[in-house]
Short mmCIF file of C-alpha atoms in Angstrom, two decimals:
data_model
loop_
_atom_site.label_atom_id
_atom_site.label_comp_id
_atom_site.label_asym_id
_atom_site.label_seq_id
_atom_site.Cartn_x
_atom_site.Cartn_y
_atom_site.Cartn_z
CA MET A 1 0.00 0.00 0.00
CA LYS A 2 0.96 3.66 -0.29
CA ILE A 3 1.61 5.66 2.85
CA LEU A 4 2.22 9.40 3.27
CA TRP A 5 4.09 10.24 6.48
CA VAL A 6 3.72 13.88 7.55
CA SER A 7 5.93 15.02 10.42
CA ALA A 8 6.72 18.27 12.19
CA HIS A 9 9.67 18.33 14.55
CA PRO A 10 12.50 20.86 14.36
CA GLU A 11 15.27 18.50 15.49
CA PRO A 12 16.54 15.70 13.21
CA LYS A 13 17.95 13.86 16.22
CA SER A 14 14.74 13.97 18.26
CA LEU A 15 12.71 11.11 19.67
CA ASN A 16 10.14 11.87 16.98
CA ALA A 17 12.77 11.58 14.25
CA ALA A 18 14.12 8.30 15.61
CA LEU A 19 10.66 6.77 15.78
CA ARG A 20 9.91 7.97 12.27
CA SER A 21 13.09 6.44 10.93
CA ASP A 22 12.41 3.08 12.55
CA ALA A 23 8.76 3.14 11.50
CA LEU A 24 9.55 3.93 7.87
CA ALA A 25 12.10 1.13 7.75
CA ALA A 26 9.53 -1.31 9.09
CA LEU A 27 6.86 -0.14 6.64
CA ARG A 28 9.24 -0.43 3.71
CA GLY A 29 10.27 -3.84 4.94
CA ALA A 30 6.62 -4.86 4.87
CA GLY A 31 6.44 -3.88 1.22
CA HIS A 32 4.67 -0.53 1.48
CA GLU A 33 5.55 2.47 -0.65
CA ILE A 34 6.35 5.60 1.33
CA ARG A 35 6.29 9.30 0.62
CA THR A 36 7.10 11.88 3.27
CA SER A 37 6.42 15.48 4.14
CA ASP A 38 8.98 16.46 6.76
CA LEU A 39 7.66 19.97 7.22
CA TYR A 40 10.66 21.43 9.01
CA GLU A 41 13.07 19.95 6.47
CA MET A 42 10.86 21.31 3.66
CA ARG A 43 10.73 24.72 5.34
CA TRP A 44 7.00 24.54 4.82
CA ASN A 45 5.25 27.92 4.87
CA PRO A 46 2.29 27.55 7.25
CA VAL A 47 0.67 30.96 6.76
CA VAL A 48 -2.36 31.34 4.48
CA THR A 49 -2.03 34.52 2.41
CA ALA A 50 -3.37 35.81 -0.89
CA ASP A 51 -0.15 34.56 -2.47
CA ASP A 52 -1.58 31.03 -2.22
CA PHE A 53 -4.14 31.88 -4.89
CA ALA A 54 -2.25 33.26 -7.84
CA HIS A 55 -5.31 34.25 -9.77
CA ASP A 56 -7.10 37.50 -8.95
CA PRO A 57 -4.91 38.89 -6.19
CA THR A 58 -7.02 42.01 -5.86
CA GLY A 59 -10.13 42.63 -3.81
CA ARG A 60 -11.11 41.34 -0.38
CA LEU A 61 -9.53 38.04 0.53
CA LEU A 62 -12.40 35.67 1.30
CA VAL A 63 -10.23 32.66 2.04
CA GLY A 64 -12.85 30.02 1.26
CA ALA A 65 -14.12 31.46 -1.98
CA ARG A 66 -10.71 32.53 -3.24
CA SER A 67 -9.10 29.19 -2.48
CA GLY A 68 -11.95 27.29 -4.09
CA ARG A 69 -11.63 29.32 -7.23
CA ALA A 70 -7.85 28.82 -7.35
CA LEU A 71 -8.40 25.07 -6.95
CA ALA A 72 -10.90 25.01 -9.79
CA GLU A 73 -8.74 27.10 -12.07
CA GLY A 74 -5.50 25.30 -11.27
CA THR A 75 -3.82 28.38 -9.82
CA LEU A 76 -3.11 27.20 -6.29
CA ALA A 77 0.49 27.70 -5.19
CA PRO A 78 2.77 24.86 -6.34
CA ASP A 79 3.69 23.78 -2.81
CA ILE A 80 -0.01 23.28 -2.00
CA LEU A 81 -0.60 21.31 -5.18
CA ALA A 82 2.37 19.08 -4.44
CA GLU A 83 0.90 18.13 -1.06
CA GLN A 84 -2.52 17.48 -2.57
CA ARG A 85 -0.88 15.16 -5.09
CA LYS A 86 0.80 13.25 -2.30
CA LEU A 87 -2.53 12.92 -0.49
CA GLY A 88 -4.23 11.77 -3.65
CA TRP A 89 -1.57 9.12 -4.14
CA ALA A 90 -1.72 7.77 -0.58
CA ASP A 91 -3.86 4.97 0.80
CA ALA A 92 -3.07 6.10 4.33
CA VAL A 93 -1.73 9.21 6.02
CA ILE A 94 0.31 9.25 9.21
CA VAL A 95 0.59 12.60 10.95
CA GLN A 96 3.33 12.66 13.59
CA PHE A 97 4.02 15.56 15.91
CA PRO A 98 5.00 16.65 19.40
CA LEU A 99 1.99 18.11 21.21
CA TRP A 100 2.70 21.81 21.77
CA TRP A 101 0.17 23.74 23.83
CA TYR A 102 -2.36 20.95 23.39
CA GLY A 103 -2.25 21.12 19.63
CA MET A 104 -0.14 20.76 16.53
CA PRO A 105 3.03 22.80 16.06
CA ALA A 106 2.14 25.83 13.92
CA ILE A 107 4.04 24.50 10.92
CA LEU A 108 1.74 21.46 10.86
CA LYS A 109 -1.47 23.37 11.59
CA GLY A 110 -0.60 25.50 8.59
CA TRP A 111 -0.18 22.41 6.43
CA PHE A 112 -3.87 21.72 6.96
CA ASP A 113 -4.81 25.42 6.72
CA ARG A 114 -3.12 25.78 3.33
CA VAL A 115 -3.58 22.36 1.69
CA PHE A 116 -7.18 21.61 2.71
CA VAL A 117 -8.74 24.43 0.67
CA GLU A 118 -12.38 24.91 -0.21
CA GLY A 119 -13.53 22.33 -2.72
CA TYR A 120 -10.81 19.98 -1.51
CA GLY A 121 -11.08 19.84 2.27
CA TYR A 122 -14.50 21.44 2.71
CA GLY A 123 -17.36 23.09 0.89
CA ILE A 124 -17.99 20.08 -1.35
CA ARG A 125 -21.62 19.98 -2.42
CA ARG A 126 -23.77 17.24 -3.83
CA GLU A 127 -26.20 18.02 -6.60
CA ASP A 128 -28.98 18.46 -4.03
CA GLY A 129 -26.94 21.13 -2.23
CA SER A 130 -26.08 19.03 0.83
CA THR A 131 -22.48 18.86 1.95
CA ARG A 132 -20.14 15.93 1.65
CA ARG A 133 -18.27 15.87 4.91
CA TYR A 134 -17.87 13.83 8.09
CA GLY A 135 -17.43 10.45 6.49
CA GLU A 136 -17.59 11.62 2.89
CA GLY A 137 -15.28 13.83 0.90
CA THR A 138 -12.17 14.07 -1.22
CA LEU A 139 -10.16 11.75 1.00
CA ALA A 140 -12.79 9.03 1.53
CA GLY A 141 -11.41 5.53 1.40
CA LYS A 142 -8.10 6.52 2.95
CA ARG A 143 -6.97 5.85 6.48
CA ALA A 144 -5.39 8.32 8.88
CA MET A 145 -3.58 7.99 12.19
CA THR A 146 -1.79 10.43 14.47
CA VAL A 147 1.44 9.63 16.31
CA VAL A 148 1.68 12.13 19.15
CA SER A 149 4.39 12.66 21.75
CA PHE A 150 3.74 14.77 24.81
CA GLY A 151 5.50 15.73 27.99
CA GLY A 152 2.79 14.81 30.48
CA SER A 153 2.32 11.43 32.10
CA ALA A 154 -0.23 8.90 30.91
CA ASP A 155 -2.22 9.49 34.11
CA SER A 156 -2.43 13.23 33.54
CA ALA A 157 -3.80 12.63 30.03
CA GLY A 158 -6.27 9.96 31.11
CA PRO A 159 -10.04 10.17 31.58
CA ARG A 160 -9.81 12.38 34.69
CA GLY A 161 -6.27 13.66 34.22
CA ILE A 162 -5.72 17.40 34.46
CA ASN A 163 -4.47 17.71 30.88
CA GLY A 164 -7.69 16.26 29.52
CA PRO A 165 -8.09 12.84 27.93
CA MET A 166 -5.96 12.76 24.83
CA ASP A 167 -8.82 11.49 22.66
CA GLU A 168 -10.79 14.65 23.45
CA VAL A 169 -7.77 16.92 23.05
CA LEU A 170 -7.17 15.35 19.63
CA PHE A 171 -10.84 15.32 18.62
CA PRO A 172 -10.53 18.50 16.51
CA ILE A 173 -7.89 16.72 14.41
CA HIS A 174 -9.38 13.24 14.31
CA HIS A 175 -13.00 14.21 13.81
CA GLY A 176 -12.70 17.80 12.64
CA ILE A 177 -10.06 17.24 9.95
CA PHE A 178 -9.60 13.56 9.09
CA TRP A 179 -13.17 12.33 9.43
CA TYR A 180 -14.48 15.63 8.07
CA THR A 181 -12.62 15.00 4.82
CA GLY A 182 -13.77 11.40 4.63
CA MET A 183 -10.84 9.51 6.09
CA SER A 184 -11.23 6.57 8.46
CA VAL A 185 -9.37 7.41 11.63
CA LEU A 186 -7.47 4.92 13.74
CA PRO A 187 -6.89 5.39 17.47
CA PRO A 188 -3.77 7.50 17.94
CA VAL A 189 -0.37 6.24 18.96
CA LEU A 190 0.37 8.22 22.12
CA ILE A 191 3.86 8.59 23.54
CA ASP A 192 3.64 10.09 27.00
CA SER A 193 6.43 11.50 29.21
CA ALA A 194 8.36 12.09 26.00
CA ASP A 195 10.70 14.68 27.48
CA ARG A 196 12.06 12.22 29.98
CA LEU A 197 11.88 8.87 28.24
CA PRO A 198 14.72 6.69 29.52
CA ALA A 199 16.88 5.41 26.67
CA GLU A 200 16.19 1.83 27.69
CA HIS A 201 12.48 2.38 27.13
CA TYR A 202 12.96 3.46 23.53
CA PRO A 203 12.90 -0.02 21.96
CA GLY A 204 9.55 -0.74 23.58
CA VAL A 205 8.05 2.52 22.35
CA ALA A 206 9.32 1.91 18.82
CA ALA A 207 8.02 -1.66 18.87
CA ARG A 208 4.58 -0.46 19.97
CA LEU A 209 4.48 2.06 17.13
CA ILE A 210 5.52 -0.56 14.58
CA GLU A 211 2.94 -2.98 15.94
CA ARG A 212 0.23 -0.35 15.54
CA LEU A 213 1.41 0.39 12.00
CA SER A 214 1.07 -3.27 11.15
CA GLY A 215 -2.66 -2.84 11.73
CA LEU A 216 -2.95 0.36 9.71
CA PHE A 217 -5.12 -1.21 7.04
CA THR A 218 -6.90 -3.78 9.19
CA ASP A 219 -7.57 -2.26 12.63
CA THR A 220 -11.04 -0.96 13.41
CA PRO A 221 -11.33 2.81 12.96
CA LEU A 222 -12.84 5.13 15.56
CA PRO A 223 -16.62 4.81 15.25
CA PHE A 224 -17.42 8.38 14.26
CA ARG A 225 -20.94 8.99 12.99
CA SER A 226 -21.54 9.91 9.34
CA GLN A 227 -23.18 13.28 8.78
CA ASN A 228 -25.42 11.90 6.08
CA GLY A 229 -26.00 8.49 7.63
CA GLY A 230 -29.21 9.28 9.50
CA ASP A 231 -27.85 10.09 12.96
CA TYR A 232 -28.20 13.87 12.57
CA ASP A 233 -31.18 16.05 11.86
CA ASP A 234 -31.21 18.76 9.21
CA ARG A 235 -29.60 21.22 11.61
CA PHE A 236 -26.70 18.75 12.06
CA VAL A 237 -27.74 18.04 15.63
CA LEU A 238 -27.64 14.45 16.88
CA ARG A 239 -31.12 12.97 16.87
CA GLU A 240 -32.63 12.55 20.31
CA ASP A 241 -32.77 8.77 20.11
CA ARG A 242 -29.05 8.50 19.44
CA ALA A 243 -27.02 8.45 22.67
CA PRO A 244 -29.91 10.00 24.61
CA GLY A 245 -28.78 12.67 27.03
CA VAL A 246 -25.14 12.52 25.99
CA THR A 247 -23.61 15.90 25.16
CA GLY A 248 -20.17 16.95 24.05
CA LEU A 249 -17.56 15.51 21.76
CA ARG A 250 -18.20 11.95 22.84
CA ALA A 251 -21.74 12.00 21.48
CA HIS A 252 -20.27 11.73 17.99
CA TYR A 253 -18.93 8.24 18.53
CA ALA A 254 -21.48 5.69 17.37
CA ASP A 255 -20.89 3.64 20.53
CA ALA A 256 -21.33 6.57 22.89
CA GLU A 257 -23.99 4.61 24.77
CA SER A 258 -21.95 1.57 25.47
CA GLY A 259 -19.71 2.78 28.26
CA THR A 260 -16.34 1.62 27.00
CA CYS A 261 -14.28 4.23 28.81
CA GLY A 262 -13.75 4.76 32.47
CA PRO A 263 -11.21 5.98 34.96
CA GLU A 264 -9.55 2.58 34.83
CA ALA A 265 -8.58 2.93 31.18
CA GLU A 266 -4.94 3.92 30.87
CA LEU A 267 -5.00 5.86 27.63
CA PRO A 268 -8.50 5.60 26.21
CA THR A 269 -8.96 5.93 22.49
CA HIS A 270 -12.32 7.43 23.21
CA CYS A 271 -14.46 7.99 26.25
CA ALA A 272 -18.07 6.97 26.00
CA VAL A 273 -20.30 7.89 28.92
CA MET B 1 -7.02 49.08 32.48
CA LYS B 2 -4.47 47.79 29.98
CA ILE B 3 -5.63 45.43 27.25
CA LEU B 4 -3.59 43.51 24.69
CA TRP B 5 -5.62 42.56 21.60
CA VAL B 6 -4.10 39.73 19.57
CA SER B 7 -5.66 39.00 16.20
CA ALA B 8 -4.98 36.75 13.24
CA HIS B 9 -6.92 37.40 10.05
CA PRO B 10 -5.32 37.87 6.63
CA GLU B 11 -7.85 40.38 5.32
CA PRO B 12 -7.96 43.98 6.65
CA LYS B 13 -11.54 44.35 5.39
CA SER B 14 -12.84 41.18 7.02
CA LEU B 15 -15.64 40.76 9.53
CA ASN B 16 -12.95 40.08 12.12
CA ALA B 17 -11.20 43.35 11.30
CA ALA B 18 -14.42 45.36 11.46
CA LEU B 19 -15.32 43.89 14.84
CA ARG B 20 -11.84 44.56 16.13
CA SER B 21 -11.96 48.16 15.00
CA ASP B 22 -15.32 48.78 16.65
CA ALA B 23 -14.28 46.95 19.82
CA LEU B 24 -11.05 48.89 20.18
CA ALA B 25 -12.89 52.18 19.72
CA ALA B 26 -15.34 51.20 22.46
CA LEU B 27 -12.56 50.10 24.82
CA ARG B 28 -10.62 53.32 24.25
CA GLY B 29 -13.82 55.26 24.78
CA ALA B 30 -14.22 53.54 28.12
CA GLY B 31 -10.77 54.76 29.13
CA HIS B 32 -8.74 51.60 28.65
CA GLU B 33 -5.23 51.58 27.23
CA ILE B 34 -4.78 49.30 24.23
CA ARG B 35 -1.86 47.56 22.63
CA THR B 36 -2.28 45.24 19.66
CA SER B 37 -0.60 42.32 17.98
CA ASP B 38 -2.12 42.05 14.51
CA LEU B 39 -0.15 38.99 13.52
CA TYR B 40 -0.75 39.17 9.78
CA GLU B 41 0.12 42.86 9.67
CA MET B 42 3.26 42.13 11.72
CA ARG B 43 4.15 39.25 9.41
CA TRP B 44 4.66 37.22 12.56
CA ASN B 45 6.89 34.17 12.12
CA PRO B 46 5.00 31.26 13.68
CA VAL B 47 7.66 28.55 13.32
CA VAL B 48 9.81 27.57 16.31
CA THR B 49 13.39 27.05 15.20
CA ALA B 50 16.83 27.17 16.81
CA ASP B 51 17.06 30.78 15.60
CA ASP B 52 14.68 31.73 18.43
CA PHE B 53 17.41 30.97 20.94
CA ALA B 54 20.45 32.95 19.90
CA HIS B 55 22.73 31.42 22.46
CA ASP B 56 24.29 28.04 21.85
CA PRO B 57 22.94 27.23 18.40
CA THR B 58 24.83 23.93 18.25
CA GLY B 59 23.81 20.54 19.53
CA ARG B 60 20.43 18.84 19.67
CA LEU B 61 17.52 21.23 19.84
CA LEU B 62 15.56 20.32 22.96
CA VAL B 63 12.96 23.03 22.58
CA GLY B 64 11.99 23.24 26.24
CA ALA B 65 15.47 23.30 27.70
CA ARG B 66 16.93 25.53 25.01
CA SER B 67 14.12 28.07 25.23
CA GLY B 68 14.27 28.15 29.02
CA ARG B 69 18.00 28.83 28.91
CA ALA B 70 17.55 31.60 26.34
CA LEU B 71 14.87 33.15 28.54
CA ALA B 72 17.13 33.05 31.58
CA GLU B 73 20.10 34.44 29.69
CA GLY B 74 18.15 37.12 27.85
CA THR B 75 18.93 35.71 24.42
CA LEU B 76 15.44 35.02 23.14
CA ALA B 77 14.72 36.47 19.69
CA PRO B 78 13.64 40.14 19.85
CA ASP B 79 10.20 39.49 18.39
CA ILE B 80 9.46 36.99 21.17
CA LEU B 81 10.68 39.37 23.86
CA ALA B 82 8.50 42.16 22.46
CA GLU B 83 5.39 40.01 22.80
CA GLN B 84 6.33 38.95 26.32
CA ARG B 85 6.68 42.61 27.23
CA LYS B 86 3.22 43.34 25.90
CA LEU B 87 1.81 40.43 27.91
CA GLY B 88 3.59 41.63 31.02
CA TRP B 89 2.11 45.09 30.54
CA ALA B 90 -1.47 43.90 30.01
CA ASP B 91 -4.20 43.39 32.59
CA ALA B 92 -6.23 41.42 30.04
CA VAL B 93 -5.59 39.66 26.76
CA ILE B 94 -8.13 39.28 23.97
CA VAL B 95 -7.34 36.66 21.35
CA GLN B 96 -9.47 37.02 18.23
CA PHE B 97 -9.41 34.62 15.30
CA PRO B 98 -11.43 32.83 12.66
CA LEU B 99 -11.71 29.13 13.52
CA TRP B 100 -9.83 27.20 10.84
CA TRP B 101 -10.03 23.43 10.99
CA TYR B 102 -11.33 23.61 14.55
CA GLY B 103 -8.35 25.53 15.80
CA MET B 104 -6.34 28.69 15.55
CA PRO B 105 -4.83 29.82 12.25
CA ALA B 106 -1.21 28.66 12.16
CA ILE B 107 0.13 32.19 12.55
CA LEU B 108 -1.65 32.45 15.90
CA LYS B 109 -0.80 28.95 17.09
CA GLY B 110 2.82 29.86 16.45
CA TRP B 111 2.47 32.98 18.56
CA PHE B 112 1.83 30.74 21.54
CA ASP B 113 4.42 28.17 20.42
CA ARG B 114 7.15 30.81 20.23
CA VAL B 115 6.25 33.30 22.98
CA PHE B 116 5.19 30.89 25.74
CA VAL B 117 8.64 29.35 26.23
CA GLU B 118 9.83 27.20 29.10
CA GLY B 119 10.15 29.20 32.28
CA TYR B 120 7.58 31.67 30.97
CA GLY B 121 4.61 29.61 29.81
CA TYR B 122 5.48 26.28 31.41
CA GLY B 123 8.08 24.46 33.43
CA ILE B 124 7.92 26.91 36.33
CA ARG B 125 8.88 25.20 39.56
CA ARG B 126 8.32 26.10 43.16
CA GLU B 127 11.09 25.53 45.64
CA ASP B 128 9.56 22.18 46.57
CA GLY B 129 9.77 21.03 42.93
CA SER B 130 6.04 21.19 42.22
CA THR B 131 4.88 23.01 39.13
CA ARG B 132 3.08 26.32 38.99
CA ARG B 133 0.43 25.86 36.35
CA TYR B 134 -3.33 25.61 35.91
CA GLY B 135 -4.29 28.63 37.93
CA GLU B 136 -0.78 29.75 38.82
CA GLY B 137 2.04 31.02 36.67
CA THR B 138 3.65 33.97 34.96
CA LEU B 139 0.36 35.42 33.80
CA ALA B 140 -1.64 34.99 37.01
CA GLY B 141 -3.89 37.91 37.83
CA LYS B 142 -4.60 38.68 34.18
CA ARG B 143 -7.81 37.94 32.35
CA ALA B 144 -8.17 36.31 28.94
CA MET B 145 -10.99 35.94 26.47
CA THR B 146 -11.28 34.53 22.96
CA VAL B 147 -13.37 36.09 20.21
CA VAL B 148 -13.98 33.37 17.65
CA SER B 149 -15.77 33.46 14.31
CA PHE B 150 -16.71 30.24 12.56
CA GLY B 151 -18.64 29.19 9.50
CA GLY B 152 -21.00 26.68 11.10
CA SER B 153 -24.36 27.44 12.61
CA ALA B 154 -24.94 27.85 16.33
CA ASP B 155 -26.90 24.58 16.32
CA SER B 156 -24.06 22.63 14.74
CA ALA B 157 -21.69 23.91 17.44
CA GLY B 158 -24.08 23.27 20.31
CA PRO B 159 -24.08 20.49 22.92
CA ARG B 160 -25.06 17.76 20.42
CA GLY B 161 -24.09 19.56 17.20
CA ILE B 162 -21.90 17.69 14.74
CA ASN B 163 -19.03 20.18 15.00
CA GLY B 164 -18.73 19.62 18.73
CA PRO B 165 -19.69 22.13 21.43
CA MET B 166 -17.47 25.15 20.99
CA ASP B 167 -16.48 25.18 24.67
CA GLU B 168 -14.95 21.72 24.26
CA VAL B 169 -13.35 22.57 20.92
CA LEU B 170 -11.76 25.63 22.56
CA PHE B 171 -10.81 23.81 25.78
CA PRO B 172 -7.18 23.31 24.68
CA ILE B 173 -6.86 27.10 24.39
CA HIS B 174 -8.94 28.16 27.38
CA HIS B 175 -7.73 25.54 29.83
CA GLY B 176 -4.54 24.33 28.16
CA ILE B 177 -2.99 27.74 27.47
CA PHE B 178 -4.73 30.55 29.37
CA TRP B 179 -5.57 28.76 32.60
CA TYR B 180 -2.34 26.78 32.39
CA THR B 181 -0.36 30.02 32.54
CA GLY B 182 -2.47 31.41 35.36
CA MET B 183 -4.95 33.61 33.56
CA SER B 184 -8.63 33.79 34.49
CA VAL B 185 -10.62 32.85 31.41
CA LEU B 186 -13.93 34.39 30.45
CA PRO B 187 -16.52 32.54 28.35
CA PRO B 188 -15.71 33.09 24.68
CA VAL B 189 -17.49 35.47 22.35
CA LEU B 190 -18.68 33.19 19.57
CA ILE B 191 -19.72 34.46 16.16
CA ASP B 192 -21.40 31.68 14.23
CA SER B 193 -22.35 31.53 10.53
CA ALA B 194 -19.61 34.11 9.96
CA ASP B 195 -19.20 33.36 6.24
CA ARG B 196 -22.78 34.36 5.54
CA LEU B 197 -23.58 37.03 8.08
CA PRO B 198 -26.13 39.42 6.56
CA ALA B 199 -24.90 43.01 6.66
CA GLU B 200 -27.93 44.06 8.66
CA HIS B 201 -26.93 41.63 11.42
CA TYR B 202 -23.51 43.22 11.87
CA PRO B 203 -24.55 45.95 14.33
CA GLY B 204 -26.05 43.35 16.64
CA VAL B 205 -22.94 41.20 16.56
CA ALA B 206 -20.70 44.20 17.24
CA ALA B 207 -22.96 45.34 20.08
CA ARG B 208 -22.85 41.90 21.67
CA LEU B 209 -19.04 41.89 21.51
CA ILE B 210 -18.83 45.37 23.04
CA GLU B 211 -21.28 44.36 25.76
CA ARG B 212 -19.13 41.35 26.61
CA LEU B 213 -16.02 43.53 26.67
CA SER B 214 -17.70 45.82 29.16
CA GLY B 215 -17.65 42.87 31.57
CA LEU B 216 -14.04 41.95 30.89
CA PHE B 217 -12.89 42.83 34.39
CA THR B 218 -16.07 42.00 36.27
CA ASP B 219 -17.70 38.94 34.69
CA THR B 220 -17.27 35.57 36.37
CA PRO B 221 -14.48 33.49 34.81
CA LEU B 222 -14.89 29.87 33.76
CA PRO B 223 -14.65 27.79 36.93
CA PHE B 224 -11.57 25.77 36.08
CA ARG B 225 -9.99 23.84 38.92
CA SER B 226 -6.58 24.82 40.28
CA GLN B 227 -3.91 22.16 40.00
CA ASN B 228 -2.59 22.91 43.47
CA GLY B 229 -5.95 23.65 45.10
CA GLY B 230 -6.68 20.17 46.42
CA ASP B 231 -8.89 18.78 43.65
CA TYR B 232 -6.15 16.64 42.09
CA ASP B 233 -4.04 13.86 43.50
CA ASP B 234 -0.28 13.71 43.13
CA ARG B 235 -0.61 12.09 39.70
CA PHE B 236 -2.71 15.12 38.60
CA VAL B 237 -5.84 12.99 38.41
CA LEU B 238 -9.09 14.43 39.73
CA ARG B 239 -9.84 13.03 43.17
CA GLU B 240 -12.65 10.52 43.23
CA ASP B 241 -14.94 12.65 45.38
CA ARG B 242 -14.80 15.54 42.92
CA ALA B 243 -17.43 15.20 40.18
CA PRO B 244 -17.76 11.46 40.84
CA GLY B 245 -17.96 9.43 37.66
CA VAL B 246 -17.44 12.39 35.35
CA THR B 247 -14.73 11.91 32.75
CA GLY B 248 -13.39 14.08 30.00
CA LEU B 249 -12.71 17.77 29.61
CA ARG B 250 -15.79 18.80 31.54
CA ALA B 251 -14.52 17.20 34.74
CA HIS B 252 -12.12 20.12 35.08
CA TYR B 253 -14.84 22.68 35.67
CA ALA B 254 -15.45 23.07 39.40
CA ASP B 255 -19.21 22.96 38.81
CA ALA B 256 -19.11 19.80 36.71
CA GLU B 257 -21.61 18.21 39.04
CA SER B 258 -24.25 20.86 38.80
CA GLY B 259 -25.72 20.12 35.39
CA THR B 260 -25.77 23.61 33.92
CA CYS B 261 -25.56 22.53 30.30
CA GLY B 262 -28.11 20.71 28.23
CA PRO B 263 -29.33 20.40 24.67
CA GLU B 264 -31.52 23.45 25.24
CA ALA B 265 -28.52 25.76 25.69
CA GLU B 266 -27.84 27.70 22.53
CA LEU B 267 -24.10 28.16 22.82
CA PRO B 268 -23.02 26.79 26.16
CA THR B 269 -19.98 28.28 27.80
CA HIS B 270 -19.35 24.91 29.30
CA CYS B 271 -21.15 21.62 29.47
CA ALA B 272 -21.45 19.99 32.82
CA VAL B 273 -22.94 16.52 32.90
#
């Protein structure tokens, strides 16, 4: 299969870089084709500006409309087009990053901001005017998985940990970007206490990552609900008979009723009530 | 009072820019002093690199350690120091942005990534080795509020809306950045359906923003729990007798037990179970 590995760490000798190197070797050894976007090495520009949309640089910059027009007319900046080609080629996308301030490093956030333009990442209409998103879209049929290192302990990122459960912290990426654009999302690979990982623990962490990658095309994705699958009403609100009484991010997992997550779970992939 | 207004929109004639202009006029009219960081106008560099830390550019880049040393030795990049000075000056910080892919535009994310270095934003130790964060820190005593425009409807960003409740989507910013560094966080000002706001609705939106700003120093902040206030155990996990059985982001509101949020709330500031 074809795998795009997107990464965003400034140090080529980092834990992230070592894990990436070992993971890519394992994936190649398993016969997969690999392409990479090492955003720091590429000196990726993360800032959306009018320069992204060569055509019609005058007038108010309405980012959605302008980007959609540039996509349609083939005038998006070459670096954006190159990333879209990589995505189009891939069967699966791995996005690896250190968690900075509970989100992606800016250089990676700006990869999504710039590449996922209107008509590509969002604003895709069916003939009846409804939107293709959350389970449908340009990237449907592909798989996605995050590999996230963070400084906190596993406990502090657990169901009642002060940093928030990592599945909810990552929800805007998993659900709001990957699932939004149609991709099936696997539970993340989480590497806690990354700033103080003893060297002797490294082989175990790398082995766990490689084990998870071996299931990239076979593991069960997170059970996010499809927008157009009947669970939502025409205001995009979850119907009352789905997960009755459940509010918040967790309501958008199809198994939100089943109670699969509790304080005993070490690093839950999602927390149902 | 002294207010720092940070904003991140590429278009000077945008809805965001108009609201900012009207809000700043109202704040000045009320006697406040204003400083601004218009990140697009400043051409802010959002990418953390070794260049941020002039001293000791050789060796592995451990971002935390290197940035903390540069802070201590006064060798942080001048643009970072200028923003820290503005923050130090301010009694309150407004952070205004259009929601892109359920988060901040990259240029704004990289303002936090670069300015909130170790020893300033995190990694601040007491003499006993415990950390000062989540209610304590460099920015304690200041207030913070986000002003966020987004394309979705209010329904779709409500308690059971498909985009996720906005208070949970913004939790990593409110709790993970502002509260983490000690600031008291006000409920956000949310501007829904921003891509299709009829011109005749603008005065009402601006008036609502200005009304909220009039309470900047008097309104009740979000009731986040203090790390060192007794609610968490020594693993930073919420004690069992606090919000029993509640998991997820909402557990970290001190009133998580009281049930103040339900599907009937239009745009909840937080969702308790």
